[in-house]
PDB file of C-alpha atoms and ligand atoms in Angstrom:
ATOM      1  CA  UNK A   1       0.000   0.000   0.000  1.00  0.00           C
ATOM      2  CA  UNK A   2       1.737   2.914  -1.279  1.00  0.00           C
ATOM      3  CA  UNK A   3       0.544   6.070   1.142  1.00  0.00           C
ATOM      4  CA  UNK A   4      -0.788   9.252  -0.459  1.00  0.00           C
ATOM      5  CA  UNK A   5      -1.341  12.678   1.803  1.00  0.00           C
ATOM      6  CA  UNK A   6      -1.980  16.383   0.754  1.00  0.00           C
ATOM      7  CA  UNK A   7      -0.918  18.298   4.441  1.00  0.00           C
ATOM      8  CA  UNK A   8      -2.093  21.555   3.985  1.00  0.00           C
ATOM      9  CA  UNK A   9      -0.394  24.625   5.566  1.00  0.00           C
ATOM     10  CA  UNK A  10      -1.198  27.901   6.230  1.00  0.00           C
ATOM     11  CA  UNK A  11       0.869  30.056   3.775  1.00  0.00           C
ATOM     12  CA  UNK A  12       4.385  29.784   1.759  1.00  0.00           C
ATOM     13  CA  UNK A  13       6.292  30.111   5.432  1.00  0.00           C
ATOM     14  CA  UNK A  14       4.298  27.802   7.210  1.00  0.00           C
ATOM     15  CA  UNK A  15       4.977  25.227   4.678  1.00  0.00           C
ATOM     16  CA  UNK A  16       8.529  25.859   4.152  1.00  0.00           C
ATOM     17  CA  UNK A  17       8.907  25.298   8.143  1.00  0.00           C
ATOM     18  CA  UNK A  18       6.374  22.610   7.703  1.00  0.00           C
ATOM     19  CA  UNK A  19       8.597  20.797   4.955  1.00  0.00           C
ATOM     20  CA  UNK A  20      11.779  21.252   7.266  1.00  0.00           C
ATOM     21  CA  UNK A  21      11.091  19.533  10.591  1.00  0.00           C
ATOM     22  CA  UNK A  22       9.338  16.794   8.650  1.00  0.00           C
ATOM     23  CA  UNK A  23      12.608  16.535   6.409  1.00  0.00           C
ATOM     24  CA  UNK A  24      15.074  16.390   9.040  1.00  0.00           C
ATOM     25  CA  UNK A  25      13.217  14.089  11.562  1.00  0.00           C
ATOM     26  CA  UNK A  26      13.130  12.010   8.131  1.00  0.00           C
ATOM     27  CA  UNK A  27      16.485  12.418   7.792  1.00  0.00           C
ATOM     28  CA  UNK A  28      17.381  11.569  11.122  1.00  0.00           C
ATOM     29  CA  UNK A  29      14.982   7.868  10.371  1.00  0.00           C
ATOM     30  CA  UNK A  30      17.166   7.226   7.747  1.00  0.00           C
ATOM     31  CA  UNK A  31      20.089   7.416   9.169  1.00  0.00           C
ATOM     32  CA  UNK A  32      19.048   5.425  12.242  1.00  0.00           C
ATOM     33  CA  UNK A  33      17.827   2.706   9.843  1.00  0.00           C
ATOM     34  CA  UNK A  34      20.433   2.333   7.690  1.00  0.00           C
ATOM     35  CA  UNK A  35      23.384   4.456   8.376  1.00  0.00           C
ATOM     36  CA  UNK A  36      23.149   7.179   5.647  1.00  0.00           C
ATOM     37  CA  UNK A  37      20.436   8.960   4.196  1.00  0.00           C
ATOM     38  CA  UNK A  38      19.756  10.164   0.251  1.00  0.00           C
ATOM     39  CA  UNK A  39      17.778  13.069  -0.166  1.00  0.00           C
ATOM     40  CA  UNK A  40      17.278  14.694  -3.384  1.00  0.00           C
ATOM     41  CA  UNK A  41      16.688  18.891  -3.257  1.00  0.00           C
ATOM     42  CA  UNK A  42      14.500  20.882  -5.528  1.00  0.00           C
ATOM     43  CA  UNK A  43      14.847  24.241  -6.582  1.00  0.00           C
ATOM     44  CA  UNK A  44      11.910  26.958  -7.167  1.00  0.00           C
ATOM     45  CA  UNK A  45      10.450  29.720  -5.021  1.00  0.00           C
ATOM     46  CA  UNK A  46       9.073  26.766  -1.971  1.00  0.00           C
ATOM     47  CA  UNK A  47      12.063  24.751  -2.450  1.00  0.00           C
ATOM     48  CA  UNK A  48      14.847  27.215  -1.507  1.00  0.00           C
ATOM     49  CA  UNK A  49      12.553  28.534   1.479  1.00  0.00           C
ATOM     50  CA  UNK A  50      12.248  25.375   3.104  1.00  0.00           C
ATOM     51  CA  UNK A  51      16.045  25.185   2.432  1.00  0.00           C
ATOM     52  CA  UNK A  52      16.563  27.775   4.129  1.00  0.00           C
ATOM     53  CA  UNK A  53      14.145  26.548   6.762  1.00  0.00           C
ATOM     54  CA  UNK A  54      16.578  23.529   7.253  1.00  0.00           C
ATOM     55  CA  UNK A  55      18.926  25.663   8.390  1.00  0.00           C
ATOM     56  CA  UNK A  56      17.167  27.154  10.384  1.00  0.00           C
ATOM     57  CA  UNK A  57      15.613  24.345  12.086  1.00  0.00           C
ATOM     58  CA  UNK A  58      16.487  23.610  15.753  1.00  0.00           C
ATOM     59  CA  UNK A  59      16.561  20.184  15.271  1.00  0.00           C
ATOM     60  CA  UNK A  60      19.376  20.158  12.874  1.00  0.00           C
ATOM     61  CA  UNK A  61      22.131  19.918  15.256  1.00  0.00           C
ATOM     62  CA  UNK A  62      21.211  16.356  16.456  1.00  0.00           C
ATOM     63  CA  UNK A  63      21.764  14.953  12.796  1.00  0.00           C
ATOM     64  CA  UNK A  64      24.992  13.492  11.793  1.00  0.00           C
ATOM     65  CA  UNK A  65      25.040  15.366   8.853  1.00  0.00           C
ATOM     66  CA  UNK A  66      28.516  13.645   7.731  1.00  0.00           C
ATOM     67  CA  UNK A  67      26.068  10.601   6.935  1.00  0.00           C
ATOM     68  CA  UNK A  68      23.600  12.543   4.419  1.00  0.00           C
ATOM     69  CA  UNK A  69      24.076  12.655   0.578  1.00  0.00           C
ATOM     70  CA  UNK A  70      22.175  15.541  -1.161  1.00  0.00           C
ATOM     71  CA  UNK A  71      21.280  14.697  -4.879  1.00  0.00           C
ATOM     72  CA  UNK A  72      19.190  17.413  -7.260  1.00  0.00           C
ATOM     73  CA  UNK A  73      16.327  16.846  -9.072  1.00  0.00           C
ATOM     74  CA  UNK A  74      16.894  19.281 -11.728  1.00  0.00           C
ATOM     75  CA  UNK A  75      19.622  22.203 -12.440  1.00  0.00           C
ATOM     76  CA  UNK A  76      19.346  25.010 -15.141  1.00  0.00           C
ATOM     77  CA  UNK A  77      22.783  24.413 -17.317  1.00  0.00           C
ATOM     78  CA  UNK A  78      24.383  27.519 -16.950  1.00  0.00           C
ATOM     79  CA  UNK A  79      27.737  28.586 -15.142  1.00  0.00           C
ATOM     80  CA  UNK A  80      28.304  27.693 -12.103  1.00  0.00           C
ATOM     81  CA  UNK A  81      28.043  30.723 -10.568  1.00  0.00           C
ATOM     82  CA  UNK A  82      25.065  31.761 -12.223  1.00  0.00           C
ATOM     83  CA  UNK A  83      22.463  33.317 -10.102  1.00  0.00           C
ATOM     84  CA  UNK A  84      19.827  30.320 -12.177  1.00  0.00           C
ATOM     85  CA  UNK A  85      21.741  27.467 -10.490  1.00  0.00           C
ATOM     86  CA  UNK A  86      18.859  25.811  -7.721  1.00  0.00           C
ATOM     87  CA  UNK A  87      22.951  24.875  -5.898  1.00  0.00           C
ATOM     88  CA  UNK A  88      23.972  28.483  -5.764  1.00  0.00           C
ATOM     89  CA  UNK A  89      20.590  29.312  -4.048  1.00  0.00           C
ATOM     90  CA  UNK A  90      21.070  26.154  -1.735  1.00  0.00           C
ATOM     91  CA  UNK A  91      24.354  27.837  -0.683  1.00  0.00           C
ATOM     92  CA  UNK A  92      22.496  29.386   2.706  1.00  0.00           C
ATOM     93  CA  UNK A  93      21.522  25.814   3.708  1.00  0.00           C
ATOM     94  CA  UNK A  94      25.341  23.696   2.532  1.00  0.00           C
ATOM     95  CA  UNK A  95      26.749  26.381   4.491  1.00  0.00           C
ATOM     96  CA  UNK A  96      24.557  26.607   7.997  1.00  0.00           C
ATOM     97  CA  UNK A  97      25.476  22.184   7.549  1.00  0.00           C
ATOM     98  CA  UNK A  98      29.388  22.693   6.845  1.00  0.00           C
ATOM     99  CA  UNK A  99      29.216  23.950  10.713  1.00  0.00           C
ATOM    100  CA  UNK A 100      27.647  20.078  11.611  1.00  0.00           C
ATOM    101  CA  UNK A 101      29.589  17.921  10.034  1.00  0.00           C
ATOM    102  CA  UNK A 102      28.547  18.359   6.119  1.00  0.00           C
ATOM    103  CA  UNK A 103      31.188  16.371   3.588  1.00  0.00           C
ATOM    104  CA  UNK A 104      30.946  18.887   0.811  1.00  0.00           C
ATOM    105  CA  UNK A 105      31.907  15.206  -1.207  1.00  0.00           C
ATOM    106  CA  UNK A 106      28.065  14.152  -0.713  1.00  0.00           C
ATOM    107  CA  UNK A 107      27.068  17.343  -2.283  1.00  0.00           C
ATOM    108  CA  UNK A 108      26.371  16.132  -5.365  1.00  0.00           C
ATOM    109  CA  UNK A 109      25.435  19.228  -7.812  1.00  0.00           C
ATOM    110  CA  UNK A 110      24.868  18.608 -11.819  1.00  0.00           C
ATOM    111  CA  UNK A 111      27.120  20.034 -14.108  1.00  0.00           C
ATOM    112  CA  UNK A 112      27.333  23.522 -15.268  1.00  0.00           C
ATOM    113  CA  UNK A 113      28.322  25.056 -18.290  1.00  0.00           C
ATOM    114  CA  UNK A 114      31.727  25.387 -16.801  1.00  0.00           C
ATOM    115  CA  UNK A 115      32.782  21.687 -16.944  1.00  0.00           C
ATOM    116  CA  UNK A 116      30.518  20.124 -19.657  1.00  0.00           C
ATOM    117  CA  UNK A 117      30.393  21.705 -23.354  1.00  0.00           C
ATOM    118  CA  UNK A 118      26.587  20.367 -23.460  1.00  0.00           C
ATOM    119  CA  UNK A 119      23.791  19.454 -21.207  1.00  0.00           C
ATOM    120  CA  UNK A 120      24.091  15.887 -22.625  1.00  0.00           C
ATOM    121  CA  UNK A 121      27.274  15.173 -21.523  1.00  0.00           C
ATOM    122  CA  UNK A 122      26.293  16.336 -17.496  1.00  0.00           C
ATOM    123  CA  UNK A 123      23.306  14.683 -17.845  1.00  0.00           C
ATOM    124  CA  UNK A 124      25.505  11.375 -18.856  1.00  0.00           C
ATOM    125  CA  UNK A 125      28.073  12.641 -16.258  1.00  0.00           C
ATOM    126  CA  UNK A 126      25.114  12.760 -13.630  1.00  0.00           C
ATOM    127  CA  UNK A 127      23.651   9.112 -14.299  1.00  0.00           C
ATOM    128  CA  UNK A 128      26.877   7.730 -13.938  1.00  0.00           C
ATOM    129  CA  UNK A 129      27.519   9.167 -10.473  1.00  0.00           C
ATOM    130  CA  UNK A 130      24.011   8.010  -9.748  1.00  0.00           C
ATOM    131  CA  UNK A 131      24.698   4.515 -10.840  1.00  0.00           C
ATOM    132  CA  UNK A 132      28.140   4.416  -8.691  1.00  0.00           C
ATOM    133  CA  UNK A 133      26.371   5.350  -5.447  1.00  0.00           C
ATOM    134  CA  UNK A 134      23.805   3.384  -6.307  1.00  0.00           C
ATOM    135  CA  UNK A 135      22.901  -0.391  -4.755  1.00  0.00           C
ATOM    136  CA  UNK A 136      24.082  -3.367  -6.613  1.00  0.00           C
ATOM    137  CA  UNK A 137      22.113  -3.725 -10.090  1.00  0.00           C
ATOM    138  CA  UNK A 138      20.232  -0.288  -9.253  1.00  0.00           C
ATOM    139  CA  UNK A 139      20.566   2.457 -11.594  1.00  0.00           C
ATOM    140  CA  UNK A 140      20.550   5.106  -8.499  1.00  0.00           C
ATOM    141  CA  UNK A 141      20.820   5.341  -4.556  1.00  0.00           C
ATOM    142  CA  UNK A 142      17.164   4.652  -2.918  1.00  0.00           C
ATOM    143  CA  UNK A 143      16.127   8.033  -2.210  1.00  0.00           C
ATOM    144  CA  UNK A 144      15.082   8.454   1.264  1.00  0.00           C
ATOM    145  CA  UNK A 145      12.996  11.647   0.195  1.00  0.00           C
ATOM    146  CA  UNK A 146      12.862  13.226  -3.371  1.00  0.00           C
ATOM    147  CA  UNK A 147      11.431  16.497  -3.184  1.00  0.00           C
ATOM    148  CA  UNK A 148       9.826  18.285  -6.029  1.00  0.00           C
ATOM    149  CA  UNK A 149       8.267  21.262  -6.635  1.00  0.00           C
ATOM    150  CA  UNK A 150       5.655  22.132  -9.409  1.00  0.00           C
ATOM    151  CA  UNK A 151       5.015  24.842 -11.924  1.00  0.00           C
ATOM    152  CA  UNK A 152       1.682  26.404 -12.648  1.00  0.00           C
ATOM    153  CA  UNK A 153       2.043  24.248 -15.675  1.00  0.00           C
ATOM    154  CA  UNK A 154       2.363  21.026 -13.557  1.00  0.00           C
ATOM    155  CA  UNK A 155       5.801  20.803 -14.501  1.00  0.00           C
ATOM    156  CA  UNK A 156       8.039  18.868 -11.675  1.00  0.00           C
ATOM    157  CA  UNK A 157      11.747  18.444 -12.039  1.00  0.00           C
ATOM    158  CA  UNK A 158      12.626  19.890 -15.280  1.00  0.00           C
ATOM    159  CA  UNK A 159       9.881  17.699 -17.089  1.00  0.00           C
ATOM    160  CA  UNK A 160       7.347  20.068 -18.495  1.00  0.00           C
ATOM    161  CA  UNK A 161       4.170  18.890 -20.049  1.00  0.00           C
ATOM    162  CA  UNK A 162       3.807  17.553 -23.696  1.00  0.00           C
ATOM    163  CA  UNK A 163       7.685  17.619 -24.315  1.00  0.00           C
ATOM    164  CA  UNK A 164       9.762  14.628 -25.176  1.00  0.00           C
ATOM    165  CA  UNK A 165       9.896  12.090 -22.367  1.00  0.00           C
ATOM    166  CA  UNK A 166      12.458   9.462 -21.995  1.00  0.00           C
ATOM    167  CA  UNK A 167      11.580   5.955 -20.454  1.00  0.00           C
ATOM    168  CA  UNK A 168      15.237   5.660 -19.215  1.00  0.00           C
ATOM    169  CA  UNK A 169      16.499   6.036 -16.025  1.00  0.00           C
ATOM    170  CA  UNK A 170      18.759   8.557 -14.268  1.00  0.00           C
ATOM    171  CA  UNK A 171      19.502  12.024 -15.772  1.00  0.00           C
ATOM    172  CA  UNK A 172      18.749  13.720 -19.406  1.00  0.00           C
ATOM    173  CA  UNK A 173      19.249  16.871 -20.955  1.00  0.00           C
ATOM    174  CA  UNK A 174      16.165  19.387 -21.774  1.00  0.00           C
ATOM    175  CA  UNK A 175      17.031  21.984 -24.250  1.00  0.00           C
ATOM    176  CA  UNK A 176      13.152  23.602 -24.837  1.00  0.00           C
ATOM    177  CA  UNK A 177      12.110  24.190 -21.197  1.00  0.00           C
ATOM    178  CA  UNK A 178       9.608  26.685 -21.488  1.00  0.00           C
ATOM    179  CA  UNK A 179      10.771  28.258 -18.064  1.00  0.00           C
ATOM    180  CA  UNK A 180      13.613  30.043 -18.812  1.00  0.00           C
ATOM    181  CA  UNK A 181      16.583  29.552 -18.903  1.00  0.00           C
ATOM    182  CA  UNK A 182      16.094  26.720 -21.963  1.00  0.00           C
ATOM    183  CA  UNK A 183      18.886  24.315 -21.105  1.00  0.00           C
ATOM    184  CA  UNK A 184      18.992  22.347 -17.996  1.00  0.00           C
ATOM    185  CA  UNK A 185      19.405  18.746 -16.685  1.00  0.00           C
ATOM    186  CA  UNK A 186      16.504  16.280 -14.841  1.00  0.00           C
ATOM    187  CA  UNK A 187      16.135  13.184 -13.311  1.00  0.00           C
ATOM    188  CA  UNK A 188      13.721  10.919 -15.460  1.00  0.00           C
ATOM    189  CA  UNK A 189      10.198  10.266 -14.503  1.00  0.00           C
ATOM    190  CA  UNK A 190      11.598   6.627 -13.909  1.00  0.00           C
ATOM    191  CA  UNK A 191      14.173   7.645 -11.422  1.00  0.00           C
ATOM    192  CA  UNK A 192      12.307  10.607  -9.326  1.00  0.00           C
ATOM    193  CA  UNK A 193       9.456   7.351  -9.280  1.00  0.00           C
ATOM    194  CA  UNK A 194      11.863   5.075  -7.513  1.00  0.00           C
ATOM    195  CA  UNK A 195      12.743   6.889  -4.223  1.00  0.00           C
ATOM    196  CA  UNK A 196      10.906   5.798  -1.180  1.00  0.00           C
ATOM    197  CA  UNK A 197       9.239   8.993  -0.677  1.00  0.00           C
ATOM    198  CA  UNK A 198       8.434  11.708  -3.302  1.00  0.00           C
ATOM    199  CA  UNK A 199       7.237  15.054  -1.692  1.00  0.00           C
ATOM    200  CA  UNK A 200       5.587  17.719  -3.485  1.00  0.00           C
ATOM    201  CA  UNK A 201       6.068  20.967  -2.199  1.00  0.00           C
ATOM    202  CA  UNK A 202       3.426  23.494  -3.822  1.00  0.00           C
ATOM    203  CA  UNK A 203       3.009  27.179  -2.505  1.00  0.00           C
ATOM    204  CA  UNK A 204       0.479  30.273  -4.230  1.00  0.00           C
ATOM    205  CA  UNK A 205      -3.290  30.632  -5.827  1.00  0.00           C
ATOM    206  CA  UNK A 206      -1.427  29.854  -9.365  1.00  0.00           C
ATOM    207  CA  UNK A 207      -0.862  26.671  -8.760  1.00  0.00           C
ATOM    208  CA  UNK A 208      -4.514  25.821  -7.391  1.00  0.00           C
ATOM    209  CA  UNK A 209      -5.284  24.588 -10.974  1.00  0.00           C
ATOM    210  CA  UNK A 210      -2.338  22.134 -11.821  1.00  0.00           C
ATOM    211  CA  UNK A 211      -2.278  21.045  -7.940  1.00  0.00           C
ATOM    212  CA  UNK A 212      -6.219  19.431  -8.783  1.00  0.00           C
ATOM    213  CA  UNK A 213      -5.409  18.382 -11.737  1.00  0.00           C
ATOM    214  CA  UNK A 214      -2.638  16.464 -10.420  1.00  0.00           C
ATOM    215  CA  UNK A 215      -5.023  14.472  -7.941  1.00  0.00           C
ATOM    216  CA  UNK A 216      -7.115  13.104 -10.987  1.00  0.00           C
ATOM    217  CA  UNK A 217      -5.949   9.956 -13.088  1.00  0.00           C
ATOM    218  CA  UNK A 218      -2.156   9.571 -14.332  1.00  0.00           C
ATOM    219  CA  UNK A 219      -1.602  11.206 -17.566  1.00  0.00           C
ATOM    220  CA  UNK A 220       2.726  12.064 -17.442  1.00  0.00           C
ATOM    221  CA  UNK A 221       2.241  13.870 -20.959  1.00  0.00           C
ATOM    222  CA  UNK A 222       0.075  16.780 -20.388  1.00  0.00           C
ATOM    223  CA  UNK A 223       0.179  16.605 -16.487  1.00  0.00           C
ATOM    224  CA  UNK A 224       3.607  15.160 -15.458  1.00  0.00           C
ATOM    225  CA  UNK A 225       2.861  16.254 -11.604  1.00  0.00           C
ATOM    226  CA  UNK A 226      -0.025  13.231 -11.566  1.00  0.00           C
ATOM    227  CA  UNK A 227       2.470  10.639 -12.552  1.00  0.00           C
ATOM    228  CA  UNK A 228       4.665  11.474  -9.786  1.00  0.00           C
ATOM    229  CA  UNK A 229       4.874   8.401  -7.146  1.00  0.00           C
ATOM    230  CA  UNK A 230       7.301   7.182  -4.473  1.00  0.00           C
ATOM    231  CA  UNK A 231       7.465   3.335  -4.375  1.00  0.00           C
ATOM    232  CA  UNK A 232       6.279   3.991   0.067  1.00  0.00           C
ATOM    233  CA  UNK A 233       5.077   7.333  -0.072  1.00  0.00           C
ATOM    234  CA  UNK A 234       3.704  10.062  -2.424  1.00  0.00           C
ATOM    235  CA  UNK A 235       2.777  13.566  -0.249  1.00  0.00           C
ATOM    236  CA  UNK A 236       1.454  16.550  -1.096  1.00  0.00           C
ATOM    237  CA  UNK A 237       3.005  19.715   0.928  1.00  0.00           C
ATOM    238  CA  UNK A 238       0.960  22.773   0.116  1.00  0.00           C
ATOM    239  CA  UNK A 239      -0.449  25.983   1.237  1.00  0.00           C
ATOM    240  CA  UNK A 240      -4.020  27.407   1.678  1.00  0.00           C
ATOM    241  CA  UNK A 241      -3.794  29.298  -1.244  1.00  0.00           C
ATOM    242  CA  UNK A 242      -2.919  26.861  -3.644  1.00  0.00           C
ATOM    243  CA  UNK A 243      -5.107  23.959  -2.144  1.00  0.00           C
ATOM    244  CA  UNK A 244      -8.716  26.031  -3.237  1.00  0.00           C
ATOM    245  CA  UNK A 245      -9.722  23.742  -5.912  1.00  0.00           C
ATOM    246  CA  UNK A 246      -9.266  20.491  -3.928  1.00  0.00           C
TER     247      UNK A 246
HETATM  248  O1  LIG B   1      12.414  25.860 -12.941  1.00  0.00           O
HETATM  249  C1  LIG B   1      12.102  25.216 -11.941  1.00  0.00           C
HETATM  250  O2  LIG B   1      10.801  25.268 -11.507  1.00  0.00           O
HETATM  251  C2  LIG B   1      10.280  24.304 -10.555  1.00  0.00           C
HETATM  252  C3  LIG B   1       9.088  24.918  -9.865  1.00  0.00           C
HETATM  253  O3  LIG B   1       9.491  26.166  -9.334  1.00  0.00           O
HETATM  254  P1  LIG B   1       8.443  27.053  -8.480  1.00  0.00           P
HETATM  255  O4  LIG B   1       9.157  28.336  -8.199  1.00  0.00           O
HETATM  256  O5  LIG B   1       7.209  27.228  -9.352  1.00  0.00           O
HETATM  257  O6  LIG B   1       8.130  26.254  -7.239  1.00  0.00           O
HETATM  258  C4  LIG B   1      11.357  23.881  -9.571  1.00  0.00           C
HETATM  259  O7  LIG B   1      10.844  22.862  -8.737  1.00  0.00           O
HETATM  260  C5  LIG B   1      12.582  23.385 -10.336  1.00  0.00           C
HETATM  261  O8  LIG B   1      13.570  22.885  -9.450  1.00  0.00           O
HETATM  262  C6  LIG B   1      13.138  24.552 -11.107  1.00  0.00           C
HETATM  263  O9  LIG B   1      14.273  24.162 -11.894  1.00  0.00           O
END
């Protein structure tokens, strides 16, 4: 039985804080189960601010932080230091960690523009890396908790509705993302699909639409948010505002 929540909170903050005590007592699980925990960021406006949250979170400083990988769902491919990059704007959390114990070596950011001459190559670069931490005979680590967030368009990850789709699993290159910038890097439908738990974070009134939509039956082309499922858990993390159609 695969469990499926929507947790509504009362605005953008309120999730954000929400999202970060659940994700560090998860954390914490993890590592008390098996000795390391995967988690796998998101960027976008909710994303960052639970982030930041994180760091923020009193809790933090009874993880063992050294025992944590952080993977990314998605990453715009553009330099490095490019104020697009979701890692640049994950900076306040890496940073608030390196004081607990944070191997920068289990920070594992896609490529930029800076090491790869095309989003192809970091997206091969990025499966690969995935496949080496990964189990025996897996493609990638089991996630303890994938986050996601989601465009007004439904879009989660970097997979936006009714563009090409690719059945593989681990990382690929988008070059048409209709959010600018064009060029980035994802994780597959297949691989976001096979962490434990997928969380969806989803804050504001213009996401009430895509947020219902993605509650009704499966359909990955024109609604990739509703094919979105972790193989334990699937949970909705929203706000007021953007939980009005439900
Ligand atoms: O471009 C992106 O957009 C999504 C959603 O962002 P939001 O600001 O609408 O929440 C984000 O999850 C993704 O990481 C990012 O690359």
């Amino acid at each position: 039985m695969i469990a499926r929540q929507i947790v509504i909170h009362e605005d953008l903050a309120a999730t954000a804080h929400g999202i970060a005590a659940r994700l560090v007592t998860s954390i914490a699980d993890a590592i008390a189960a098996r000795g390391v925990a995967h988690v796998v960021l998101t960027g976008g406006s909710l994303g960052i601010a639970t982030l930041a949250a994180v760091a923020e979170n009193p809790a933090r400083v009874s993880v063992d932080w050294s025992k944590v990988h952080f993977w990314w769902g998605d990453e715009r491919f553009v330099p490095a230091d490019s104020a697009d990059r979701n890692a640049g704007q994950a900076e306040v959390l890496f940073a608030a960690l390196d004081q607990l114990g944070l191997d920068r070596e289990t920070v594992h950011a896609m490529g930029s523009t800076d090491q790869y001459d095309c989003a192809e190559d970091a997206a091969a670069a990025y499966t690969a890396l995935l496949a080496q931490e990964a189990p025996e005979g897996a493609a990638s680590p089991a996630f303890d908790v994938l986050m996601l967030g989601m465009g007004p368009d439904s879009h989660v990850a970097s997979l936006f509705p009714n563009h090409t789709r690719s059945a593989e699993l681990g990382a690929i290159a988008i070059h048409d993302s209709p959010k600018p910038p064009p060029h980035r890097v994802s994780l597959t439908m297949g691989t976001i699909n096979s962490a434990r738990e997928v969380w969806l974070l989803v804050a504001g009134a213009e996401k009430a639409p895509a947020l219902a939509a993605a509650q009704h039956e499966v359909n990955e082309a024109a609604v990739p948010a509703s094919a979105v499922q972790g193989t334990q858990a699937t949970r909705w993390l929203v706000d007021r505002a953007a939980a009005t159609l439900l």
